PDB file of C-alpha atoms and ligand atoms in Angstrom:
ATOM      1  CA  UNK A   1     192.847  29.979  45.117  1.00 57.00           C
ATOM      2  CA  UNK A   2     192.275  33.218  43.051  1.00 72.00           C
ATOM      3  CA  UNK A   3     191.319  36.129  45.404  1.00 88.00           C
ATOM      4  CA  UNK A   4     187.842  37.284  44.438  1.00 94.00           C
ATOM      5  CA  UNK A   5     188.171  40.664  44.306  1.00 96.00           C
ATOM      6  CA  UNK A   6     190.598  40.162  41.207  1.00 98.00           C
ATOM      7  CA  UNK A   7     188.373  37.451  39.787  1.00 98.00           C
ATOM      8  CA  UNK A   8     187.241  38.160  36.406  1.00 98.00           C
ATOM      9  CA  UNK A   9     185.562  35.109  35.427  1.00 98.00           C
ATOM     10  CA  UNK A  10     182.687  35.479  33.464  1.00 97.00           C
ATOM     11  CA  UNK A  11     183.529  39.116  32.129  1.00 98.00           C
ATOM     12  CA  UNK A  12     184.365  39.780  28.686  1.00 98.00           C
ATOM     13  CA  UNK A  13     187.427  41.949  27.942  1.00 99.00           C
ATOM     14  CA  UNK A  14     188.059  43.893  24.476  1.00 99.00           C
ATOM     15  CA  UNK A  15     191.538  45.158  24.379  1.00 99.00           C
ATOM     16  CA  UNK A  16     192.299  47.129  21.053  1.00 99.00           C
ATOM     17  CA  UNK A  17     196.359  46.236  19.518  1.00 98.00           C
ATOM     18  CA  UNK A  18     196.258  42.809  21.559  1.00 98.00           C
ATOM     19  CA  UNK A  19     198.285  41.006  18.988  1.00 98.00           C
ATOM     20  CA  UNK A  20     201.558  42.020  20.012  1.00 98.00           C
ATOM     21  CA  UNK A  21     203.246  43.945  23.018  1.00 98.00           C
ATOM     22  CA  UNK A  22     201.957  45.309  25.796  1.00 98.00           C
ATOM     23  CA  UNK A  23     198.383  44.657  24.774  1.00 98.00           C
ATOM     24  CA  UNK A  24     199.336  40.721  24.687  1.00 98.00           C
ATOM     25  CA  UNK A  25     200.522  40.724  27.965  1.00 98.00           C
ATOM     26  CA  UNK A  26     197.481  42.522  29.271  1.00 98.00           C
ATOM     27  CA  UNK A  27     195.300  40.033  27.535  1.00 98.00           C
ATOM     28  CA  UNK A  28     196.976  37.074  28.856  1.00 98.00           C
ATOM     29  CA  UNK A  29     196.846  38.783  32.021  1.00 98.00           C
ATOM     30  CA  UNK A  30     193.056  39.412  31.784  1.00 98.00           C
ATOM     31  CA  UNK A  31     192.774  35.794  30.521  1.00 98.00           C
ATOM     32  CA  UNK A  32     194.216  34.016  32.899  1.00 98.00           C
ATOM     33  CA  UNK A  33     192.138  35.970  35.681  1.00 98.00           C
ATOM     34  CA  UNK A  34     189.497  34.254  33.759  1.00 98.00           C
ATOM     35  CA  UNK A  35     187.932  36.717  31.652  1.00 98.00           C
ATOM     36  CA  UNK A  36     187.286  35.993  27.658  1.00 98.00           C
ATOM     37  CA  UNK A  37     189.365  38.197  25.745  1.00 98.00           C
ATOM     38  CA  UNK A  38     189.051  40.060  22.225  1.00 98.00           C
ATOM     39  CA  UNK A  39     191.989  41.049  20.538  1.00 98.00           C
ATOM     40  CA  UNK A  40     191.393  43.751  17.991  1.00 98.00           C
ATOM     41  CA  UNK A  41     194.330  44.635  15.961  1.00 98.00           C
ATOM     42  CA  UNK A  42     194.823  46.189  12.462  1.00 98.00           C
ATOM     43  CA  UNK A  43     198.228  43.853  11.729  1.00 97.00           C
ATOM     44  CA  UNK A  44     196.213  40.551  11.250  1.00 95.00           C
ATOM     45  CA  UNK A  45     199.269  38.464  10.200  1.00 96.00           C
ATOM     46  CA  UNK A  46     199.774  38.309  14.229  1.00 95.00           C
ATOM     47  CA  UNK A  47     196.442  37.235  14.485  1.00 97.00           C
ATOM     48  CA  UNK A  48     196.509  33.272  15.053  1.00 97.00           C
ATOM     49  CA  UNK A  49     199.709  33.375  16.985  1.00 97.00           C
ATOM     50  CA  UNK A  50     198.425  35.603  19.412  1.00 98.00           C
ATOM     51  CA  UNK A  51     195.016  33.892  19.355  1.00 98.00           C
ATOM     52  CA  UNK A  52     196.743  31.045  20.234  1.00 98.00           C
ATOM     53  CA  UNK A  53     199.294  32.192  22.951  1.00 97.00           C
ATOM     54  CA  UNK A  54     196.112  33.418  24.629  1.00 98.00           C
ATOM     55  CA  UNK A  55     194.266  29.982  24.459  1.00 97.00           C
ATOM     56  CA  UNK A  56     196.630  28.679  26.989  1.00 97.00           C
ATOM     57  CA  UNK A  57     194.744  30.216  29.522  1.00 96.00           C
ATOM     58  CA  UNK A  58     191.779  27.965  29.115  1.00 97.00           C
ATOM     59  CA  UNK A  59     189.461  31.067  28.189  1.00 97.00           C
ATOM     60  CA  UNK A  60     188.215  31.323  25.046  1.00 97.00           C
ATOM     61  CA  UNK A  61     189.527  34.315  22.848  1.00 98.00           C
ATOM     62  CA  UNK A  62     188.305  36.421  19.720  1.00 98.00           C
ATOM     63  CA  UNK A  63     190.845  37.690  17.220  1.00 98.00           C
ATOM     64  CA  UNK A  64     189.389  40.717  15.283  1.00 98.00           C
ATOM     65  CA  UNK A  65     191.045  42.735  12.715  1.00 98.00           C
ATOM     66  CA  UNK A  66     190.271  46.050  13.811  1.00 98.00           C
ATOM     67  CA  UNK A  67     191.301  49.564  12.484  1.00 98.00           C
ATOM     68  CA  UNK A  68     190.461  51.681  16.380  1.00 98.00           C
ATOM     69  CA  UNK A  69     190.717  55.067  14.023  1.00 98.00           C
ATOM     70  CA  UNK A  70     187.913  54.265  11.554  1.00 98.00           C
ATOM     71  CA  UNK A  71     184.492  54.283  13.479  1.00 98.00           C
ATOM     72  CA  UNK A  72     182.663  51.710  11.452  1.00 98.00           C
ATOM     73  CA  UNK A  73     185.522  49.083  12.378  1.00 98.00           C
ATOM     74  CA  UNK A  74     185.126  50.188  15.739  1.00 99.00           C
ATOM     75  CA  UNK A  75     181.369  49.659  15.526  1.00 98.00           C
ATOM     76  CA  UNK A  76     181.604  46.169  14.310  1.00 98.00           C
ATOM     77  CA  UNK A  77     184.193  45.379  17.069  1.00 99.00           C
ATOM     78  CA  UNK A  78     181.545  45.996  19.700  1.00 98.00           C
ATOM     79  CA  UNK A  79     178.902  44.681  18.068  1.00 98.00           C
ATOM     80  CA  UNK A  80     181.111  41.185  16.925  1.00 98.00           C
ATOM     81  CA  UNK A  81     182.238  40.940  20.684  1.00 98.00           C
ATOM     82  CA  UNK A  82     178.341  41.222  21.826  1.00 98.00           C
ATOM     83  CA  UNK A  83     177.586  38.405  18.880  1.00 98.00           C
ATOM     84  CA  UNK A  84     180.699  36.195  20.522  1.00 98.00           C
ATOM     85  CA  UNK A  85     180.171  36.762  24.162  1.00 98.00           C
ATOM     86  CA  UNK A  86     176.780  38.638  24.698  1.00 98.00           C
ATOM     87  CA  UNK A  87     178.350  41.168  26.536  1.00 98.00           C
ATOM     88  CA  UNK A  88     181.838  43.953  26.948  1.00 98.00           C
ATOM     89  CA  UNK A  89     183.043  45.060  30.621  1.00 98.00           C
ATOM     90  CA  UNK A  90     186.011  45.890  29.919  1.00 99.00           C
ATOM     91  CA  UNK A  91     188.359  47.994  26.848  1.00 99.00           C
ATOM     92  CA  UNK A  92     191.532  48.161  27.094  1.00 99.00           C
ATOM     93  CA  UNK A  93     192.295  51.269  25.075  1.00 99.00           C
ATOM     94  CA  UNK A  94     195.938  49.882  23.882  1.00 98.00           C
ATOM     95  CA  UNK A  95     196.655  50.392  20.352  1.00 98.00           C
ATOM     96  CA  UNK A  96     199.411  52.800  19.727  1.00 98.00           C
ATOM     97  CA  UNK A  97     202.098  54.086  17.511  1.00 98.00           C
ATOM     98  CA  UNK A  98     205.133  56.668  17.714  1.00 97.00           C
ATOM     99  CA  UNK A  99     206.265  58.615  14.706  1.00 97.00           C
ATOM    100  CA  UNK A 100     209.330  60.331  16.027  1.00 95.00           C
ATOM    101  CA  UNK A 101     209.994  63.970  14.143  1.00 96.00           C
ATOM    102  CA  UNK A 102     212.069  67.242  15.031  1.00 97.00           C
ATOM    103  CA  UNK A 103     209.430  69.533  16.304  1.00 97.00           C
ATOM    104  CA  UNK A 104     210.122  71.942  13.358  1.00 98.00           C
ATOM    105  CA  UNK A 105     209.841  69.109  10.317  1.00 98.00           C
ATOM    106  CA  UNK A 106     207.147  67.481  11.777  1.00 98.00           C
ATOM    107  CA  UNK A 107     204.591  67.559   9.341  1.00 98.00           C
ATOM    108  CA  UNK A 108     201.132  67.616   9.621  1.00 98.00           C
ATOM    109  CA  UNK A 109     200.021  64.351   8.536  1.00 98.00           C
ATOM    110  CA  UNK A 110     203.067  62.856  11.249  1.00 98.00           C
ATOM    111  CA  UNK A 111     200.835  65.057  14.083  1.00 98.00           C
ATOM    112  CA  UNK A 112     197.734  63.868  12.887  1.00 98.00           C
ATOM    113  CA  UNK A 113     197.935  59.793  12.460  1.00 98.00           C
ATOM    114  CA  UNK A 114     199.296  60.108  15.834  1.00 98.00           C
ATOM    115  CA  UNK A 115     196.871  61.914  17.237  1.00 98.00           C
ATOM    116  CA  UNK A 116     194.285  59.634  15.350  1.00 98.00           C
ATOM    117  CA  UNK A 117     195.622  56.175  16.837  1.00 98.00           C
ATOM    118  CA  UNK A 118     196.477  57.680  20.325  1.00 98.00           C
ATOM    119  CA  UNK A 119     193.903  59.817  21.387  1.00 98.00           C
ATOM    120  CA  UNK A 120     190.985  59.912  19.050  1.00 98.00           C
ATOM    121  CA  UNK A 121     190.562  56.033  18.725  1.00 99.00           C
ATOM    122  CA  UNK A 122     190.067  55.518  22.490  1.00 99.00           C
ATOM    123  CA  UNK A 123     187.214  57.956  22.594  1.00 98.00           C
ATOM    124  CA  UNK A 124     185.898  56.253  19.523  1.00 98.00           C
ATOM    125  CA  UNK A 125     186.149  52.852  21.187  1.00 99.00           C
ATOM    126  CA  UNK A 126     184.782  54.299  24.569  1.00 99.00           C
ATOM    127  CA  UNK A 127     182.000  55.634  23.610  1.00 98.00           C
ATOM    128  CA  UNK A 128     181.529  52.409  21.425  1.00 98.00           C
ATOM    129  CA  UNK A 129     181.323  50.719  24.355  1.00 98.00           C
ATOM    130  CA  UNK A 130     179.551  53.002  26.776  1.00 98.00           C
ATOM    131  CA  UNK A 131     175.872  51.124  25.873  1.00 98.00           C
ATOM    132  CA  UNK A 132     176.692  47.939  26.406  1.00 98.00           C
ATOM    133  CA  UNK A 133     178.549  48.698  30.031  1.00 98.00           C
ATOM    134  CA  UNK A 134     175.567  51.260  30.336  1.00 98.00           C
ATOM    135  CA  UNK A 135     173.050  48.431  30.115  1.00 96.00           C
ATOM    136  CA  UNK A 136     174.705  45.948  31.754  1.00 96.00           C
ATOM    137  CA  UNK A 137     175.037  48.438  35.103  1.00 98.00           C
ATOM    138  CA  UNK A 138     179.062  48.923  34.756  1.00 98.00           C
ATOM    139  CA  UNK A 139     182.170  48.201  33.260  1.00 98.00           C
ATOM    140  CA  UNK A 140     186.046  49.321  33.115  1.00 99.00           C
ATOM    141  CA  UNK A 141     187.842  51.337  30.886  1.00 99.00           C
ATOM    142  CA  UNK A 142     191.531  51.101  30.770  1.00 99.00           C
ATOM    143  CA  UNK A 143     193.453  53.589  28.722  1.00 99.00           C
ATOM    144  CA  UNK A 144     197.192  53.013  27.827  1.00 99.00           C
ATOM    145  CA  UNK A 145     199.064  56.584  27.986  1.00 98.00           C
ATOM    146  CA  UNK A 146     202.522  56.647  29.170  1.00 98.00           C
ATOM    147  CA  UNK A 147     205.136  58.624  30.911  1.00 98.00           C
ATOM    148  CA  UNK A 148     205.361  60.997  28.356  1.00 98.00           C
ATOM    149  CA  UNK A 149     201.819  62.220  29.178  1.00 98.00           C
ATOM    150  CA  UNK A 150     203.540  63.970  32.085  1.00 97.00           C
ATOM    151  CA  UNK A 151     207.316  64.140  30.472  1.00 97.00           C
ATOM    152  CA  UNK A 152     208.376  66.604  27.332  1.00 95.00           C
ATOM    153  CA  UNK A 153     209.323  64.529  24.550  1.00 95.00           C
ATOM    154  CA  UNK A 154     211.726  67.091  21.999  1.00 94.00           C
ATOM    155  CA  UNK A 155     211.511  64.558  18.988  1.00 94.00           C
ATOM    156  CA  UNK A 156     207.921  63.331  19.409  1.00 96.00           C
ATOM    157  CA  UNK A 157     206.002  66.061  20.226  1.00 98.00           C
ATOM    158  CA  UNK A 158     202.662  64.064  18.581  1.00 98.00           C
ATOM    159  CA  UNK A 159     202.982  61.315  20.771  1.00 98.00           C
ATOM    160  CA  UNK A 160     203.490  63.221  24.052  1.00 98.00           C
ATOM    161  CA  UNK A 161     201.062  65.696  23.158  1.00 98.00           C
ATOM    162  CA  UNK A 162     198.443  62.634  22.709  1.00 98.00           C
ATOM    163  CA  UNK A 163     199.490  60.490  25.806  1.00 98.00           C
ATOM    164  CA  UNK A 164     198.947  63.947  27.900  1.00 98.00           C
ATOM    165  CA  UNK A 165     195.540  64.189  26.178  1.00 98.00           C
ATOM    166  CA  UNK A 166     194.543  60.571  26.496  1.00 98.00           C
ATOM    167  CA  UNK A 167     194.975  61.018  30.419  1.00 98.00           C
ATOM    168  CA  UNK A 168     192.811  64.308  30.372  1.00 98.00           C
ATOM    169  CA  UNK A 169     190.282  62.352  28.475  1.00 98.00           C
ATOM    170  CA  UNK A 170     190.473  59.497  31.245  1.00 99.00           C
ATOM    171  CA  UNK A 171     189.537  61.838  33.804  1.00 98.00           C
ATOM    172  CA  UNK A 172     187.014  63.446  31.418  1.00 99.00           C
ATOM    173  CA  UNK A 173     185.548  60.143  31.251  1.00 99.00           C
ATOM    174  CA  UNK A 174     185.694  58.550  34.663  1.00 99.00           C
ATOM    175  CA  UNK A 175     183.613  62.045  35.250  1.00 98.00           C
ATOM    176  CA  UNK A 176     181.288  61.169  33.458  1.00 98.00           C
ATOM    177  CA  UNK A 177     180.476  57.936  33.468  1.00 98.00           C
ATOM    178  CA  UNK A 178     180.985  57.967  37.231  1.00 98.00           C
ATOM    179  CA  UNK A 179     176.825  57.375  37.468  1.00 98.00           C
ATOM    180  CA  UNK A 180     176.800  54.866  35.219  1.00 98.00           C
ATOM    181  CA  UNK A 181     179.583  52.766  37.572  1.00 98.00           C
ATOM    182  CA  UNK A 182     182.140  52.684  34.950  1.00 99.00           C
ATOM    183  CA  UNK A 183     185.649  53.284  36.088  1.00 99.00           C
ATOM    184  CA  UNK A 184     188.175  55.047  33.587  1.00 99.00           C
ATOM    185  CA  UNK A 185     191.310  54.916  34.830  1.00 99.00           C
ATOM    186  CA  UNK A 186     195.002  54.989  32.904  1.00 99.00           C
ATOM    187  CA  UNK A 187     198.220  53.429  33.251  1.00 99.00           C
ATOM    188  CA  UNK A 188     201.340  55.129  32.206  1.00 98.00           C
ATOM    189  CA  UNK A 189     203.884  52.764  30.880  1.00 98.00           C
ATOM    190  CA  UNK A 190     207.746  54.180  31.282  1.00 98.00           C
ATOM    191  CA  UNK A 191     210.132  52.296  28.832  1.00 97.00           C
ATOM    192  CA  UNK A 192     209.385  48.843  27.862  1.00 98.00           C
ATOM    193  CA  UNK A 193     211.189  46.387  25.580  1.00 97.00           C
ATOM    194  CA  UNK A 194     208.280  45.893  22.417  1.00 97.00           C
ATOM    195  CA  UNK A 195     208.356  46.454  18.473  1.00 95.00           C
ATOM    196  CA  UNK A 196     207.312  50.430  19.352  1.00 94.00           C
ATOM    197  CA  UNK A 197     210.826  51.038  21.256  1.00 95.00           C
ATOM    198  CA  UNK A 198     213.204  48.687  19.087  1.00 93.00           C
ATOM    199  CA  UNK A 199     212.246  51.005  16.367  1.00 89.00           C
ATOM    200  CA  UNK A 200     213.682  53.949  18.629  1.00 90.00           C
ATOM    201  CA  UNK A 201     216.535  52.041  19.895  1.00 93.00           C
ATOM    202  CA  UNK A 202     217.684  51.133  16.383  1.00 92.00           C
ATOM    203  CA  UNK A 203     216.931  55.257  15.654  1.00 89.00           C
ATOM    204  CA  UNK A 204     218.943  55.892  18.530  1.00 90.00           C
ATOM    205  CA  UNK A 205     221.627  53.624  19.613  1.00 92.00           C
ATOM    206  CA  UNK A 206     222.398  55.804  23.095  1.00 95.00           C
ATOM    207  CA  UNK A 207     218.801  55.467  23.966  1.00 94.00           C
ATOM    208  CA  UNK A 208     219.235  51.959  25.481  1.00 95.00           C
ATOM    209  CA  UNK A 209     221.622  52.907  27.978  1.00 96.00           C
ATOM    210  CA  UNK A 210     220.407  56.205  28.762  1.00 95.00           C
ATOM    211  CA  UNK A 211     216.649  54.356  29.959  1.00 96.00           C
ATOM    212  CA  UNK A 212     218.417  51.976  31.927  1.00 96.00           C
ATOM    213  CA  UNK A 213     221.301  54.489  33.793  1.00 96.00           C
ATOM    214  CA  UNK A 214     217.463  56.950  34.275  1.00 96.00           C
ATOM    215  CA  UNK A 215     215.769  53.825  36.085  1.00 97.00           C
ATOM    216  CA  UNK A 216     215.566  52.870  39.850  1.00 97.00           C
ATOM    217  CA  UNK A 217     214.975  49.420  39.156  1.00 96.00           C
ATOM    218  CA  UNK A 218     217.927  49.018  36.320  1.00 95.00           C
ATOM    219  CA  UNK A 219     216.127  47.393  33.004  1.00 97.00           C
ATOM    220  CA  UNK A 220     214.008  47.967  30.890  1.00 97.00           C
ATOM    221  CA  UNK A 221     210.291  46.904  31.225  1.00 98.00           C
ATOM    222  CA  UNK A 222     208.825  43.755  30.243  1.00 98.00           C
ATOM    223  CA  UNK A 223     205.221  43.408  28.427  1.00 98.00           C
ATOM    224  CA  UNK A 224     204.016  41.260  31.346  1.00 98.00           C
ATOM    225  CA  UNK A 225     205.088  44.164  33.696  1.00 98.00           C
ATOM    226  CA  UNK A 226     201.691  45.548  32.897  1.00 98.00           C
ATOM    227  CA  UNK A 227     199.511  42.260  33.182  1.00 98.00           C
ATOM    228  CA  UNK A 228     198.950  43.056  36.621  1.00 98.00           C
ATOM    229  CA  UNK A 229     198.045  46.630  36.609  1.00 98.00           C
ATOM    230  CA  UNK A 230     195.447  45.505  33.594  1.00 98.00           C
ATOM    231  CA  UNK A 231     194.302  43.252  35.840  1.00 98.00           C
ATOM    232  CA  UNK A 232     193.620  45.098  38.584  1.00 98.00           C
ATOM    233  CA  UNK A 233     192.000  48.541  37.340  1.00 99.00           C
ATOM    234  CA  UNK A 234     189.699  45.385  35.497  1.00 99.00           C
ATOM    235  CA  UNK A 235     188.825  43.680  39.140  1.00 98.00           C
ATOM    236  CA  UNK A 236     185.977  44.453  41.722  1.00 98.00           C
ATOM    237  CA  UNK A 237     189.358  45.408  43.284  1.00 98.00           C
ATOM    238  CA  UNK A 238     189.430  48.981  41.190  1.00 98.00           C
ATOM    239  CA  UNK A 239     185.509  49.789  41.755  1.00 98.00           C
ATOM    240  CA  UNK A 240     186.261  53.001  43.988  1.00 98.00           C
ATOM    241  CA  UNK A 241     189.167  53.697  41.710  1.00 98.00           C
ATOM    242  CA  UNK A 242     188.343  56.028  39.115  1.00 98.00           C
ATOM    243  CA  UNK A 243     189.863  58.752  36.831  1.00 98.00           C
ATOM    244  CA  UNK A 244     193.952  57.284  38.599  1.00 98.00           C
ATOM    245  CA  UNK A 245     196.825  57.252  36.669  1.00 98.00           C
ATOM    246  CA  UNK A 246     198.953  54.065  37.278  1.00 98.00           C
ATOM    247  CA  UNK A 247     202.541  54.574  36.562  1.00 98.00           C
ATOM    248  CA  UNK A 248     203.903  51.287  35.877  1.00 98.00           C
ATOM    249  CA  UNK A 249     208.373  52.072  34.783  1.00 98.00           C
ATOM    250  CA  UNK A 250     210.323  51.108  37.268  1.00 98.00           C
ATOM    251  CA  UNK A 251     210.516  54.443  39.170  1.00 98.00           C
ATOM    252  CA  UNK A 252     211.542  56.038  35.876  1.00 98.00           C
ATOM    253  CA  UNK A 253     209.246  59.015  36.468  1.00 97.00           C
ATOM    254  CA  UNK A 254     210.174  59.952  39.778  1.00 96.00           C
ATOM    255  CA  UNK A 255     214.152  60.655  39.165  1.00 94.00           C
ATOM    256  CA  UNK A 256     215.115  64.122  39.103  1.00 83.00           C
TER     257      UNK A 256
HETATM  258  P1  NAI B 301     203.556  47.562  19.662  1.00 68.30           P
HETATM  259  O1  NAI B 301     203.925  48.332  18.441  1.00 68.30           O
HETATM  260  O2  NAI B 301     204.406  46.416  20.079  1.00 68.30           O
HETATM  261  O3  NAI B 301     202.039  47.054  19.586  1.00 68.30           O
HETATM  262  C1  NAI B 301     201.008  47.933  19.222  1.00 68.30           C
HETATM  263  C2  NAI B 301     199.895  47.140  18.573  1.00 68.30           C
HETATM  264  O4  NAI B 301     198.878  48.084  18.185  1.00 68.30           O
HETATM  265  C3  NAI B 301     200.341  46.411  17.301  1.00 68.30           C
HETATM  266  O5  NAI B 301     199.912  45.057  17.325  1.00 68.30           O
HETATM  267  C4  NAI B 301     199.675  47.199  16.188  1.00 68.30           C
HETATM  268  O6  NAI B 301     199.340  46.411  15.040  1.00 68.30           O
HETATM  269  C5  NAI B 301     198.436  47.748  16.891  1.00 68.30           C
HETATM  270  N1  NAI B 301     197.869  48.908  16.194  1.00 68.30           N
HETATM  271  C6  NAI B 301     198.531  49.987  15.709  1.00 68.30           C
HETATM  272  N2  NAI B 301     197.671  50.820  15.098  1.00 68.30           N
HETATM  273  C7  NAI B 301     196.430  50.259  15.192  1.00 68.30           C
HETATM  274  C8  NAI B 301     195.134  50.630  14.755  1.00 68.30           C
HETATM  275  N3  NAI B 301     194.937  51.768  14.050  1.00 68.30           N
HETATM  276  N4  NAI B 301     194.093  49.816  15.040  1.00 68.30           N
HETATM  277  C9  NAI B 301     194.280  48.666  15.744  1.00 68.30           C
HETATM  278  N5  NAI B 301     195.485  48.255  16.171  1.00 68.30           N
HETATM  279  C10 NAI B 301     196.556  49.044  15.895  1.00 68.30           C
HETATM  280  O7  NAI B 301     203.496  48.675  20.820  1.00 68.30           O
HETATM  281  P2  NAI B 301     203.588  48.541  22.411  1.00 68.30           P
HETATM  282  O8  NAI B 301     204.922  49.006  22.820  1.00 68.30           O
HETATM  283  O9  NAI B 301     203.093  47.232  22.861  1.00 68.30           O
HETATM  284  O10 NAI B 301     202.581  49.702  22.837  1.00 68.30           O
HETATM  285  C11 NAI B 301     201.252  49.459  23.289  1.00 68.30           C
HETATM  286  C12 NAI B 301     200.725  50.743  23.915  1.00 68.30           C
HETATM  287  O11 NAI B 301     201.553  51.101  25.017  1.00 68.30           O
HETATM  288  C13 NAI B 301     200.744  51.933  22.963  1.00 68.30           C
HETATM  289  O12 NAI B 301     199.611  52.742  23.215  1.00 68.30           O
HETATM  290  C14 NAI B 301     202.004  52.663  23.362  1.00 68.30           C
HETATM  291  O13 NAI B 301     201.963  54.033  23.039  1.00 68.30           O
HETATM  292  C15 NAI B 301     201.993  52.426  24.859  1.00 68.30           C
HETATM  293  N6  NAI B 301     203.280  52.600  25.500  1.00 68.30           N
HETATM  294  C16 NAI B 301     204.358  51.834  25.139  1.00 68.30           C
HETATM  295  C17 NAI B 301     205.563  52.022  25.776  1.00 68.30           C
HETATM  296  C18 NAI B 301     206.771  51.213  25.454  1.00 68.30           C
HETATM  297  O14 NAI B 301     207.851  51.536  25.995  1.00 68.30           O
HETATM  298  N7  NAI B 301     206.688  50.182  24.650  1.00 68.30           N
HETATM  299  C19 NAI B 301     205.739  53.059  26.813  1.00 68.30           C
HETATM  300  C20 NAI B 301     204.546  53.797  27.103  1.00 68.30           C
HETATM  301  C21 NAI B 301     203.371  53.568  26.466  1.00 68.30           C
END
């Protein structure tokens, strides 16, 4: 029998670049702790497969195409998941992209989409969001930064810069919407095996191996690595945890 305090039947989940990834796993993992799930993506062609992976779990799920850096897609994301299920407790802020650069060539419309998907869509999408969970006396707000919001990162100096913004916003947040008994809390991903780091890997053929030799636990990390974590910063479980940043990589983070 499920434990109760991770129980999430009957709440409704949004998380934003659920087609694919990490966001899949963390909406399977939300599903199958019986929460309906809405997948809001921009790549629709994922769309039904996804849809349909998440079906499994006997909950029912809403595939959206979604742009999280235009605000009137964001608006009708809310207000199509309200139609569908009456209600939103939860966001997943998940959508993300890297555009790697040399700090010196980067140009200014590499900075900017990056900043725009990372950091600037989940505040769009939280404060979306913040009526509904206002009016329905809580909800949970989990935003997907990474360990580069605490490491340097020489050839992506958008994307660190944004994680490390995303996690001051999460504390920004959880401060104030503290009264309102929503929880914003982040989890930092370290290095996990998705579309986002195949890219880098095929960039950088050493970057494999140097992950894995930097890591306690000696792979890589797996989508469903983060299910749980979702999970629980989405449970009764989380309710005095606000404004925390969850390292999920393996131990990545903590080698000198
Ligand atoms: P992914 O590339 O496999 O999936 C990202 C999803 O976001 C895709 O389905 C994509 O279509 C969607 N997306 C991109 N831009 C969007 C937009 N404007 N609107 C709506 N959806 C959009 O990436 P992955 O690896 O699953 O990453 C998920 C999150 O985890 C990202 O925020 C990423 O920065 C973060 N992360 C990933 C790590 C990794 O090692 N894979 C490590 C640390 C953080």
């Amino acid at each position: 029998m499920t434990n109760p305090l991770f129980d999430l039947t009957g709440r409704v989940a949004i998380v934003t670049g659920g087609n694919a990834g990490i966001g899949l796993a963390m909406a399977r993992g939300l599903a199958e702790a019986g929460a309906s799930v809405v997948i809001a993506d921009l790549n629709s062609a994922n769309s039904e497969q996804a849809k349909a992976a998440l079906e499994i779990s006997g909950r029912p799920v809403l595939a959206l195409t979604t742009d999280v850096t235009v605000p009137t897609s964001v608006a009708n994301m809310v207000a199509a998941t309200v139609k569908e299920f009456g209600r939103v407790d939860i966001l997943v802020n998940n959508a993300g992209i890297s555009i790697a650069a040399p700090a010196e060539t980067m140009t200014l419309a590499e900075w900017q989409k990056v900043i725009d998907v990372n950091m600037t869509a989940p505040f769009l999408c939280a404060q979306a969001v913040y009526p509904a969970m206002k009016d329905a006396g809580g909800g949970k707000i989990i935003n997907i930064a990474s360990v580069l919001a605490m490491l340097g990162a020489g050839g992506a100096a958008n994307y660190a810069a944004s994680k490390g913004g995303i996690l001051q916003l999460t504390r920004s947040l959880a401060a104030a919407w503290a009264i309102d008994n929503i929880q914003v809390n982040a989890i930092l991903p370290g290095w996990i095996d998705t579309e986002l780091t195949l890219r880098a890997r095929e960039r950088r053929p050493e970057l494999h191996d140097r992950i894995l030799a930097r890591t306690p636990a000696s792979r890589w990390g797996r989508p469903q690595d983060l299910a749980g974590a979702a999970v629980f910063l989405a449970s009764a479980a989380a309710d005095f945890v606000n404004g925390a940043a969850l390292t999920v990589d393996g131990g990545y983070s903590i080698m000198g």
